[in-house]
Amino acid sequence: MKKSKKFIIGIVMMAVVFGIVLVGIFYTPYDPNKMNGSMKNMPPSLKHWFGTDNFGRDILSRVMDGSKTTFLIAVFTVVSGGAIGSIIGALTGYFGGIFDTIVMRLNDVLLSFPYILLGLVVISFLGIGKYNIVIAMGILFIPSFARVIRSEYVTQKEQDYVKNARLMGASHIRIIFVHILPNTLPILLSSVTIGFNNAVLTEAALSFLGLGVQPPDASLGRMLAEAQAYLMNAPWYALAPGGMIILTVLAFSLINERE
């Protein structure tokens, strides 16, 4: 019952988060990048619910637009990293042998480094920008998906339904992607939600460091970086993007919590 309540709370929070993002795709109260010199660092009001920033831009509009950017980066990261990592994990887990040993040792080395550190290395080669950060983060998330899916394939390939498929003459490719893959979907979906959560945090961290989304475009991490100089005289500047990140992390954490 306790787990069910947490799951429901997580779903509600996630609905709020994605509701804001979906609305932001089609509508924002103001142009997110429109500056107004007479409205700099204005506190929250009926006209500007979350206040304005140091350029007089509406913070609510920028949070809606920035959340869209952050979430799209997270989606592309999980899709690309998840797809490539799942294929690698499936092949290594199914075939095993020296191929599995070499790939998984390399995988373990990559997993031993924090995402941010690896991100800095990859971006140093690719350069900064929101498109490069998608490529960089996609590469970063390959090892985690490969490890999870490999473990599932190592277990599933010894099951009776796989042995029966082999006896019936099914090819390796068919067994891997038609017979075994559907049975890994529960753990894969869980990995996707966790990966999305981590991708949001990683994008926010890299953009905060100035390596991701660049001005004047908004993202949650970029907004936090811009707000840090105004924490004392305009704390609302950081409150909205920070709250959005916290809400997202809590939502996915509650949904994925296991007891």
XYZ file of N, CA and C in Angstrom:
777
model
N 0.825 -1.201 0.000
C 0.000 0.000 0.000
C 0.867 1.262 0.000
N 1.934 1.220 0.823
C 2.834 2.367 0.899
C 3.501 2.603 -0.440
N 3.922 1.502 -1.073
C 4.552 1.614 -2.377
C 3.576 2.165 -3.407
N 2.297 1.721 -3.318
C 1.283 2.178 -4.251
C 1.048 3.674 -4.108
N 1.026 4.188 -2.879
C 0.832 5.619 -2.652
C 1.989 6.417 -3.243
N 3.204 5.932 -3.041
C 4.363 6.631 -3.586
C 4.321 6.638 -5.109
N 3.901 5.515 -5.680
C 3.811 5.419 -7.135
C 2.784 6.419 -7.675
N 1.633 6.494 -7.010
C 0.581 7.417 -7.438
C 1.049 8.869 -7.320
N 1.714 9.187 -6.197
C 2.249 10.544 -6.025
C 3.253 10.859 -7.122
N 4.106 9.881 -7.442
C 5.091 10.063 -8.504
C 4.437 10.307 -9.852
N 3.374 9.565 -10.139
C 2.654 9.732 -11.399
C 2.029 11.121 -11.489
N 1.438 11.574 -10.381
C 0.819 12.906 -10.356
C 1.876 13.985 -10.589
N 3.008 13.860 -9.903
C 4.084 14.829 -10.062
C 4.618 14.817 -11.490
N 4.760 13.616 -12.055
C 5.247 13.505 -13.422
C 4.261 14.120 -14.405
N 2.956 13.953 -14.131
C 1.934 14.542 -14.993
C 2.030 16.061 -14.971
N 2.304 16.629 -13.799
C 2.465 18.081 -13.680
C 3.667 18.548 -14.499
N 4.772 17.827 -14.346
C 6.003 18.187 -15.052
C 5.798 18.136 -16.560
N 5.272 17.020 -17.047
C 5.100 16.883 -18.492
C 3.976 17.771 -19.010
N 3.015 18.094 -18.146
C 1.981 19.040 -18.542
C 2.579 20.409 -18.838
N 3.498 20.845 -17.973
C 4.168 22.132 -18.179
C 4.967 22.117 -19.477
N 5.657 20.992 -19.709
C 6.476 20.880 -20.927
C 5.597 20.887 -22.170
N 4.513 20.126 -22.153
C 3.634 20.046 -23.326
C 2.985 21.393 -23.631
N 2.545 22.088 -22.596
C 1.963 23.416 -22.811
C 3.021 24.355 -23.393
N 4.259 24.250 -22.882
C 5.342 25.103 -23.348
C 5.696 24.911 -24.811
N 5.367 23.742 -25.365
C 5.639 23.500 -26.783
C 4.755 24.389 -27.663
N 3.518 24.614 -27.207
C 2.550 25.346 -28.026
C 2.282 26.769 -27.543
N 2.576 27.029 -26.250
C 2.214 28.345 -25.718
C 3.105 28.718 -24.543
N 3.549 29.964 -24.518
C 4.205 30.555 -23.351
C 3.600 31.949 -23.149
N 3.436 32.397 -21.917
C 2.814 33.709 -21.668
C 3.509 34.859 -22.393
N 4.828 34.770 -22.504
C 5.620 35.796 -23.172
C 6.671 35.112 -24.041
N 7.271 35.882 -24.921
C 8.403 35.386 -25.688
C 9.549 35.100 -24.704
N 10.028 33.853 -24.630
C 11.045 33.503 -23.633
C 12.331 34.314 -23.745
N 12.638 34.805 -24.943
C 13.902 35.523 -25.150
C 13.723 37.042 -25.279
N 12.507 37.521 -25.123
C 12.267 38.964 -25.264
C 12.725 39.709 -24.011
N 13.621 40.667 -24.200
C 14.165 41.442 -23.085
C 13.358 42.723 -22.866
N 13.319 43.139 -21.599
C 12.618 44.371 -21.232
C 13.432 45.060 -20.141
N 14.156 46.089 -20.544
C 15.058 46.760 -19.620
C 14.368 47.391 -18.423
N 13.099 47.706 -18.528
C 12.373 48.337 -17.418
C 11.798 47.321 -16.430
N 11.965 46.015 -16.727
C 11.378 44.977 -15.876
C 12.439 44.030 -15.319
N 13.664 44.508 -15.142
C 14.739 43.638 -14.666
C 14.521 43.208 -13.215
N 14.711 41.900 -12.972
C 14.667 41.336 -11.609
C 13.423 41.748 -10.825
N 12.290 41.727 -11.485
C 11.032 42.031 -10.816
C 10.541 40.802 -10.064
N 10.032 40.967 -8.837
C 9.550 39.819 -8.059
C 8.272 39.238 -8.656
N 7.882 38.055 -8.213
C 6.644 37.447 -8.723
C 5.440 38.365 -8.539
N 4.571 38.377 -9.541
C 3.372 39.217 -9.506
C 2.298 38.554 -10.358
N 1.125 39.163 -10.412
C 0.051 38.610 -11.237
C 0.416 38.653 -12.721
N 1.246 39.623 -13.096
C 1.654 39.746 -14.487
C 2.764 38.763 -14.831
N 3.693 38.593 -13.910
C 4.796 37.651 -14.089
C 4.822 36.729 -12.867
N 4.213 35.574 -12.972
C 3.992 34.693 -11.826
C 5.275 34.296 -11.119
N 6.343 34.084 -11.852
C 7.625 33.691 -11.264
C 8.652 34.817 -11.298
N 8.207 36.030 -11.609
C 9.103 37.174 -11.672
C 9.812 37.261 -13.005
N 10.798 38.154 -13.053
C 11.601 38.322 -14.273
C 13.077 38.188 -13.930
N 13.889 37.985 -14.959
C 15.320 37.805 -14.731
C 16.079 39.113 -14.923
N 17.402 39.033 -14.982
C 18.225 40.235 -15.057
C 18.148 40.938 -16.412
N 17.466 40.320 -17.382
C 17.247 40.971 -18.674
C 15.781 41.356 -18.857
N 14.987 41.198 -17.802
C 13.575 41.532 -17.887
C 12.735 40.483 -18.590
N 13.288 39.282 -18.777
C 12.544 38.212 -19.431
C 11.658 37.487 -18.417
N 10.501 37.042 -18.858
C 9.557 36.350 -17.989
C 10.108 34.967 -17.620
N 10.289 34.719 -16.326
C 10.909 33.471 -15.874
C 10.007 32.278 -16.140
N 8.698 32.418 -15.938
C 7.783 31.310 -16.212
C 7.888 30.865 -17.666
N 7.913 31.824 -18.574
C 8.020 31.485 -20.001
C 9.338 30.787 -20.301
N 10.412 31.254 -19.646
C 11.713 30.638 -19.887
C 11.805 29.250 -19.257
N 11.142 29.055 -18.138
C 11.119 27.714 -17.533
C 10.361 26.742 -18.429
N 9.234 27.193 -18.969
C 8.457 26.340 -19.876
C 9.265 25.999 -21.125
N 9.941 26.994 -21.688
C 10.748 26.775 -22.882
C 12.011 25.980 -22.541
N 12.637 26.298 -21.412
C 13.850 25.595 -21.010
C 13.596 24.153 -20.633
N 12.451 23.878 -20.008
C 12.095 22.500 -19.668
C 11.930 21.673 -20.935
N 11.336 22.283 -21.946
C 11.178 21.591 -23.232
C 12.556 21.213 -23.795
N 13.487 22.147 -23.761
C 14.829 21.874 -24.277
C 15.521 20.784 -23.467
N 15.475 20.905 -22.144
C 16.118 19.915 -21.279
C 15.522 18.531 -21.488
N 14.197 18.460 -21.573
C 13.537 17.159 -21.706
C 13.776 16.544 -23.081
N 13.812 17.368 -24.125
C 14.108 16.834 -25.452
C 15.521 16.273 -25.510
N 16.464 16.968 -24.891
C 17.828 16.457 -24.824
C 17.857 15.131 -24.070
N 17.105 15.056 -22.961
C 17.054 13.820 -22.177
C 16.433 12.682 -22.978
N 15.375 12.976 -23.731
C 14.715 11.942 -24.538
C 15.659 11.401 -25.601
N 16.302 12.307 -26.348
C 17.225 11.858 -27.391
C 18.411 11.102 -26.790
N 18.834 11.523 -25.613
C 19.927 10.830 -24.936
C 19.552 9.399 -24.601
N 18.381 9.234 -23.986
C 17.937 7.896 -23.574
C 17.653 7.012 -24.791
N 17.050 7.592 -25.837
C 16.737 6.808 -27.028
C 18.013 6.318 -27.708
N 18.963 7.227 -27.917
C 20.196 6.840 -28.605
C 21.068 5.945 -27.737
N 21.309 6.362 -26.505
C 22.128 5.551 -25.607
C 21.473 4.231 -25.280
N 20.135 4.239 -25.092
C 19.417 3.013 -24.772
C 19.416 2.032 -25.924
N 19.217 2.523 -27.134
C 19.173 1.634 -28.298
C 20.530 0.971 -28.540
N 21.586 1.781 -28.562
C 22.921 1.231 -28.819
C 23.361 0.339 -27.653
N 23.143 0.815 -26.431
C 23.530 0.029 -25.265
C 22.778 -1.280 -25.179
N 21.490 -1.276 -25.534
C 20.688 -2.503 -25.487
C 21.174 -3.519 -26.517
N 21.524 -3.045 -27.700
C 22.046 -3.956 -28.733
C 23.363 -4.573 -28.277
N 24.246 -3.747 -27.730
C 25.526 -4.262 -27.234
C 25.301 -5.265 -26.109
N 24.418 -4.918 -25.172
C 24.133 -5.813 -24.061
C 23.508 -7.117 -24.521
N 22.622 -7.040 -25.508
C 21.974 -8.242 -26.022
C 22.980 -9.177 -26.677
N 23.848 -8.628 -27.500
C 24.826 -9.456 -28.208
C 25.858 -10.069 -27.260
N 26.360 -9.273 -26.326
C 27.360 -9.799 -25.389
C 26.747 -10.821 -24.432
N 25.541 -10.547 -23.965
C 24.896 -11.466 -23.040
C 24.498 -12.772 -23.696
N 24.100 -12.718 -24.945
C 23.652 -13.930 -25.642
C 24.820 -14.789 -26.102
N 25.820 -14.174 -26.727
C 26.922 -14.948 -27.289
C 28.018 -15.250 -26.265
N 28.252 -14.332 -25.313
C 29.266 -14.567 -24.290
C 30.664 -14.664 -24.887
N 31.509 -15.449 -24.245
C 32.855 -15.682 -24.758
C 33.782 -14.495 -24.616
N 34.825 -14.481 -25.448
C 35.851 -13.449 -25.370
C 35.288 -12.086 -25.749
N 34.319 -12.076 -26.672
C 33.676 -10.823 -27.076
C 32.987 -10.180 -25.872
N 32.281 -10.983 -25.119
C 31.591 -10.500 -23.922
C 32.596 -9.978 -22.902
N 33.665 -10.715 -22.691
C 34.672 -10.334 -21.698
C 35.311 -8.989 -22.025
N 35.723 -8.821 -23.279
C 36.404 -7.590 -23.682
C 35.467 -6.392 -23.596
N 34.271 -6.543 -24.151
C 33.323 -5.426 -24.180
C 32.895 -5.035 -22.772
N 32.632 -6.014 -21.918
C 32.171 -5.714 -20.561
C 33.278 -5.121 -19.683
N 34.526 -5.516 -19.916
C 35.617 -4.885 -19.156
C 35.746 -3.419 -19.534
N 35.618 -3.132 -20.840
C 35.631 -1.738 -21.283
C 34.431 -1.005 -20.714
N 33.302 -1.688 -20.690
C 32.078 -1.112 -20.141
C 32.252 -0.759 -18.663
N 32.880 -1.658 -17.917
C 33.111 -1.426 -16.490
C 34.019 -0.223 -16.255
N 35.011 -0.054 -17.122
C 35.917 1.088 -16.996
C 35.142 2.391 -17.174
N 34.276 2.439 -18.186
C 33.488 3.646 -18.440
C 32.505 3.922 -17.300
N 31.908 2.859 -16.751
C 30.949 3.026 -15.658
C 31.606 3.493 -14.367
N 32.916 3.303 -14.255
C 33.613 3.695 -13.024
C 33.817 5.201 -12.926
N 33.590 5.916 -14.036
C 33.749 7.364 -14.037
C 32.386 8.043 -13.905
N 32.296 9.147 -13.170
C 31.030 9.900 -13.073
C 30.619 10.441 -14.439
N 29.292 10.554 -14.642
C 28.772 11.065 -15.916
C 29.364 12.430 -16.262
N 29.450 13.291 -15.263
C 29.909 14.659 -15.529
C 31.347 14.655 -16.026
N 32.198 13.840 -15.395
C 33.601 13.785 -15.797
C 33.738 13.262 -17.220
N 33.009 12.189 -17.534
C 33.054 11.663 -18.891
C 32.475 12.666 -19.882
N 31.422 13.372 -19.442
C 30.830 14.388 -20.297
C 31.819 15.483 -20.653
N 32.609 15.896 -19.681
C 33.622 16.924 -19.932
C 34.641 16.451 -20.962
N 35.015 15.169 -20.869
C 35.995 14.616 -21.807
C 35.424 14.573 -23.220
N 34.191 14.053 -23.342
C 33.578 13.916 -24.668
C 33.336 15.279 -25.298
N 32.810 16.227 -24.505
C 32.514 17.553 -25.037
C 33.787 18.303 -25.403
N 34.890 17.988 -24.730
C 36.167 18.623 -25.086
C 36.581 18.269 -26.516
N 36.118 17.113 -26.990
C 36.407 16.717 -28.366
C 35.351 17.236 -29.336
N 34.094 17.220 -28.915
C 33.007 17.607 -29.812
C 32.768 19.105 -29.861
N 33.054 19.784 -28.744
C 32.744 21.203 -28.645
C 31.434 21.401 -27.904
N 31.192 22.634 -27.451
C 29.995 22.927 -26.666
C 28.802 23.177 -27.590
N 27.602 23.129 -27.016
C 26.387 23.352 -27.785
C 25.362 22.265 -27.518
N 24.085 22.582 -27.753
C 23.021 21.637 -27.397
C 23.007 20.403 -28.284
N 23.484 20.510 -29.525
C 23.503 19.333 -30.387
C 24.646 18.399 -30.000
N 25.763 18.978 -29.668
C 26.897 18.161 -29.242
C 26.639 17.507 -27.891
N 25.867 18.176 -27.036
C 25.593 17.598 -25.729
C 24.680 16.377 -25.864
N 23.813 16.376 -26.874
C 22.981 15.194 -27.130
C 23.863 14.011 -27.518
N 24.826 14.251 -28.407
C 25.740 13.186 -28.828
C 26.574 12.711 -27.642
N 27.106 13.663 -26.889
C 27.960 13.323 -25.752
C 27.206 12.508 -24.704
N 26.001 12.960 -24.369
C 25.232 12.266 -23.343
C 24.740 10.908 -23.839
N 24.434 10.804 -25.129
C 24.055 9.511 -25.687
C 25.178 8.501 -25.520
N 26.407 8.941 -25.768
C 27.577 8.070 -25.584
C 27.730 7.687 -24.117
N 27.508 8.634 -23.231
C 27.673 8.387 -21.796
C 26.714 7.327 -21.271
N 25.516 7.260 -21.846
C 24.491 6.369 -21.315
C 24.521 4.972 -21.926
N 25.373 4.749 -22.907
C 25.480 3.417 -23.517
C 25.911 2.351 -22.504
N 26.964 2.565 -21.703
C 27.429 1.510 -20.795
C 26.391 1.036 -19.786
N 25.611 1.956 -19.214
C 24.642 1.548 -18.195
C 23.552 0.663 -18.792
N 23.060 1.006 -19.979
C 22.057 0.171 -20.624
C 22.655 -1.176 -21.047
N 23.879 -1.156 -21.538
C 24.527 -2.404 -21.949
C 24.658 -3.362 -20.778
N 25.033 -2.866 -19.608
C 25.204 -3.705 -18.424
C 23.879 -4.327 -17.987
N 22.822 -3.529 -17.945
C 21.516 -4.033 -17.492
C 20.966 -5.086 -18.451
N 20.987 -4.798 -19.758
C 20.419 -5.719 -20.744
C 21.257 -6.983 -20.844
N 22.559 -6.875 -20.720
C 23.409 -8.071 -20.749
C 23.015 -9.042 -19.637
N 22.811 -8.510 -18.449
C 22.439 -9.357 -17.315
C 21.141 -10.109 -17.587
N 20.179 -9.435 -18.206
C 18.916 -10.074 -18.533
C 19.099 -11.173 -19.571
N 19.922 -10.914 -20.574
C 20.133 -11.912 -21.633
C 20.897 -13.123 -21.117
N 21.839 -12.917 -20.207
C 22.566 -14.040 -19.623
C 21.594 -14.977 -18.907
N 20.602 -14.405 -18.245
C 19.596 -15.214 -17.542
C 18.597 -15.850 -18.502
N 18.093 -15.039 -19.440
C 17.026 -15.507 -20.322
C 17.479 -16.565 -21.316
N 18.728 -16.533 -21.746
C 19.162 -17.468 -22.789
C 19.200 -18.915 -22.307
N 19.128 -19.124 -20.993
C 19.114 -20.479 -20.437
C 17.698 -20.973 -20.156
N 16.705 -20.155 -20.442
C 15.323 -20.550 -20.190
C 14.840 -21.551 -21.243
N 13.821 -22.311 -20.879
C 13.321 -23.379 -21.754
C 12.806 -22.846 -23.080
N 12.157 -21.678 -23.067
C 11.582 -21.180 -24.318
C 12.670 -20.842 -25.345
N 13.856 -20.451 -24.862
C 14.972 -20.178 -25.772
C 15.538 -21.486 -26.318
N 15.666 -22.482 -25.457
C 16.159 -23.793 -25.900
C 15.208 -24.406 -26.919
N 13.912 -24.256 -26.694
C 12.920 -24.767 -27.652
C 13.028 -24.047 -28.990
N 13.276 -22.731 -28.939
C 13.422 -21.962 -30.182
C 14.637 -22.443 -30.970
N 15.706 -22.754 -30.272
C 16.906 -23.269 -30.948
C 16.605 -24.614 -31.598
N 15.905 -25.491 -30.884
C 15.568 -26.815 -31.412
C 14.688 -26.718 -32.650
N 13.879 -25.664 -32.700
C 12.989 -25.465 -33.845
C 13.694 -24.775 -35.006
N 14.978 -24.478 -34.842
C 15.769 -23.919 -35.932
C 15.746 -22.408 -36.049
N 15.296 -21.705 -35.010
C 15.278 -20.240 -35.056
C 16.699 -19.689 -35.113
N 16.897 -18.651 -35.899
C 18.219 -18.041 -36.015
C 18.562 -17.273 -34.741
N 19.859 -16.983 -34.577
C 20.296 -16.231 -33.403
C 19.629 -14.856 -33.353
N 19.553 -14.196 -34.508
C 18.955 -12.865 -34.558
C 17.489 -12.915 -34.131
N 16.774 -13.934 -34.606
C 15.363 -14.055 -34.242
C 15.215 -14.314 -32.745
N 16.060 -15.178 -32.207
C 15.993 -15.481 -30.770
C 16.285 -14.229 -29.947
N 17.306 -13.472 -30.361
C 17.720 -12.285 -29.606
C 16.633 -11.219 -29.602
N 16.073 -10.923 -30.782
C 15.183 -9.766 -30.894
C 13.688 -10.111 -30.883
N 13.338 -11.349 -31.160
C 11.924 -11.726 -31.185
C 11.521 -12.509 -29.946
N 12.383 -13.423 -29.507
C 12.040 -14.274 -28.371
C 12.462 -13.687 -27.027
N 13.715 -13.237 -26.944
C 14.216 -12.786 -25.644
C 13.859 -11.324 -25.356
N 13.999 -10.449 -26.345
C 13.801 -9.014 -26.116
C 12.478 -8.671 -25.430
N 11.337 -9.230 -25.858
C 10.077 -8.895 -25.172
C 10.100 -9.221 -23.679
N 10.860 -10.229 -23.280
C 10.923 -10.615 -21.869
C 11.849 -9.718 -21.059
N 12.571 -8.839 -21.726
C 13.440 -7.892 -21.014
C 12.793 -6.507 -20.896
N 11.596 -6.355 -21.481
C 10.963 -5.031 -21.512
C 10.705 -4.439 -20.125
N 10.251 -5.217 -19.126
C 10.032 -4.605 -17.807
C 11.280 -3.948 -17.233
N 12.408 -4.642 -17.273
C 13.640 -4.067 -16.734
C 14.144 -2.956 -17.652
N 13.888 -3.074 -18.962
C 14.308 -2.031 -19.897
C 13.525 -0.744 -19.654
N 12.224 -0.858 -19.442
C 11.401 0.323 -19.173
C 11.815 1.001 -17.872
N 12.143 0.196 -16.865
C 12.626 0.762 -15.610
C 13.944 1.502 -15.830
N 14.818 0.914 -16.641
C 16.103 1.549 -16.951
C 15.915 2.845 -17.722
N 14.899 2.885 -18.582
C 14.615 4.090 -19.369
C 14.188 5.233 -18.460
N 13.305 4.944 -17.498
C 12.851 6.006 -16.600
C 13.989 6.506 -15.712
N 14.808 5.575 -15.220
C 15.968 5.985 -14.422
C 16.949 6.775 -15.282
N 17.149 6.296 -16.519
C 18.050 6.984 -17.432
C 17.576 8.385 -17.768
N 16.268 8.549 -17.951
C 15.716 9.881 -18.232
C 15.981 10.822 -17.060
N 15.763 10.317 -15.862
C 16.024 11.091 -14.651
C 17.478 11.550 -14.606
N 18.398 10.614 -14.839
C 19.831 10.936 -14.826
C 20.210 11.877 -15.963
N 19.524 11.734 -17.100
C 19.819 12.595 -18.247
C 19.431 14.038 -17.962
N 18.301 14.236 -17.290
C 17.879 15.592 -16.915
C 18.920 16.228 -16.002
N 19.383 15.468 -15.014
C 20.390 15.988 -14.080
C 21.716 16.259 -14.784
N 22.106 15.366 -15.696
C 23.382 15.539 -16.400
C 23.337 16.752 -17.310
N 22.227 16.912 -18.040
C 22.095 18.090 -18.905
C 22.127 19.366 -18.086
N 21.421 19.353 -16.959
C 21.390 20.539 -16.111
C 22.794 20.876 -15.610
N 23.545 19.845 -15.219
C 24.900 20.064 -14.706
C 25.833 20.595 -15.794
N 25.784 19.988 -16.977
C 26.678 20.408 -18.060
C 26.313 21.808 -18.570
N 25.020 22.110 -18.666
C 24.619 23.451 -19.092
C 24.954 24.478 -18.014
N 24.846 24.073 -16.744
C 25.228 24.956 -15.647
C 26.707 25.334 -15.750
N 27.515 24.381 -16.194
C 28.949 24.629 -16.357
C 29.277 25.366 -17.656
N 28.237 25.639 -18.462
C 28.459 26.374 -19.707
C 28.850 25.512 -20.881
N 28.641 24.180 -20.776
C 29.066 23.259 -21.832
C 27.925 22.746 -22.682
N 26.698 23.108 -22.317
C 25.543 22.598 -23.046
C 24.835 23.688 -23.807
N 23.579 23.928 -23.445
C 22.767 24.955 -24.110
C 23.393 26.327 -23.868
N 23.477 27.105 -24.933
C 24.134 28.412 -24.860
C 23.112 29.544 -24.957
N 23.410 30.701 -24.325
C 22.527 31.867 -24.409
C 22.342 32.297 -25.863
N 21.163 32.826 -26.217
C 20.036 33.163 -25.323
C 19.072 32.012 -25.091
N 19.329 30.827 -25.682
C 18.422 29.693 -25.485
C 18.369 29.321 -24.012
N 17.208 28.830 -23.601
C 17.013 28.483 -22.196
C 17.038 26.976 -22.002
N 17.588 26.555 -20.889
C 17.432 25.198 -20.378
C 17.462 25.333 -18.863
N 17.047 24.310 -18.150
C 16.979 24.424 -16.700
C 18.368 24.664 -16.103
N 19.367 23.965 -16.598
C 20.727 24.160 -16.104
C 21.291 25.517 -16.469
N 20.999 25.972 -17.689
C 21.466 27.285 -18.141
C 20.858 28.389 -17.286
N 19.582 28.248 -16.932
C 18.912 29.251 -16.103
C 19.499 29.297 -14.699
N 19.823 28.134 -14.145
C 20.448 28.106 -12.816
C 21.811 28.786 -12.844
N 22.546 28.588 -13.925
C 23.854 29.230 -14.046
C 23.703 30.750 -14.097
N 22.706 31.228 -14.828
C 22.484 32.672 -14.941
C 21.979 33.260 -13.623
N 21.275 32.438 -12.834
C 20.650 32.934 -11.595
C 21.596 32.989 -10.415
N 22.742 32.306 -10.486
C 23.597 32.198 -9.306
C 24.155 33.544 -8.845
N 24.272 34.487 -9.746
C 24.784 35.808 -9.368
C 23.708 36.678 -8.713
N 22.469 36.200 -8.692
C 21.360 37.022 -8.175
C 20.609 36.323 -7.039
N 21.267 35.365 -6.390
C 20.600 34.592 -5.345
C 20.174 35.453 -4.160
N 20.914 36.511 -3.871
C 20.620 37.341 -2.708
C 19.520 38.365 -2.982
N 19.588 39.034 -4.142
C 18.610 40.100 -4.404
C 17.461 39.680 -5.310
N 17.551 38.491 -5.930
C 16.453 37.986 -6.766
C 16.400 36.456 -6.676
N 16.090 35.902 -5.490
C 16.108 34.442 -5.300
C 15.094 33.701 -6.156
N 14.023 34.396 -6.580
C 13.016 33.744 -7.418
C 13.564 33.321 -8.777
N 14.675 33.939 -9.174
C 15.306 33.624 -10.454
C 15.704 32.144 -10.496
N 16.250 31.633 -9.396
C 16.703 30.249 -9.347
C 15.618 29.287 -8.877
N 14.602 29.814 -8.208
C 13.592 28.963 -7.588
C 12.813 28.142 -8.620
N 12.391 28.766 -9.699
C 11.554 28.078 -10.685
C 12.307 26.958 -11.418
N 13.474 27.230 -12.039
C 14.177 26.122 -12.705
C 14.652 25.060 -11.726
N 15.111 25.483 -10.533
C 15.529 24.515 -9.529
C 14.375 23.647 -9.073
N 13.201 24.265 -8.872
C 12.022 23.516 -8.469
C 11.589 22.520 -9.528
N 11.724 22.892 -10.790
C 11.357 21.990 -11.881
C 12.255 20.758 -11.900
N 13.536 20.961 -11.682
C 14.472 19.833 -11.637
C 14.154 18.920 -10.458
N 13.928 19.516 -9.297
C 13.612 18.735 -8.097
C 12.326 17.942 -8.288
N 11.314 18.569 -8.850
C 10.027 17.906 -9.078
C 10.192 16.717 -10.021
N 10.998 16.896 -11.064
C 11.235 15.812 -12.020
C 11.949 14.646 -11.360
N 13.011 14.944 -10.612
C 13.792 13.897 -9.954
C 12.940 13.139 -8.938
N 12.173 13.864 -8.145
C 11.318 13.220 -7.153
C 10.261 12.341 -7.818
N 9.668 12.827 -8.898
C 8.623 12.068 -9.591
C 9.156 10.724 -10.070
N 10.282 10.738 -10.772
C 10.821 9.493 -11.302
C 11.397 8.605 -10.197
N 11.902 9.195 -9.143
C 12.417 8.411 -8.015
C 11.283 7.664 -7.324
N 10.163 8.307 -7.125
C 9.015 7.663 -6.496
C 8.439 6.551 -7.376
N 8.411 6.775 -8.662
C 7.881 5.787 -9.588
C 8.759 4.535 -9.620
N 10.075 4.729 -9.534
C 11.009 3.607 -9.648
C 11.409 3.000 -8.310
N 10.908 3.566 -7.217
C 11.305 3.056 -5.905
C 10.842 1.622 -5.716
N 11.749 0.794 -5.161
C 11.433 -0.595 -4.882
C 11.556 -0.842 -3.395
N 10.600 -1.559 -2.835
C 10.624 -1.881 -1.424
C 10.584 -3.387 -1.256
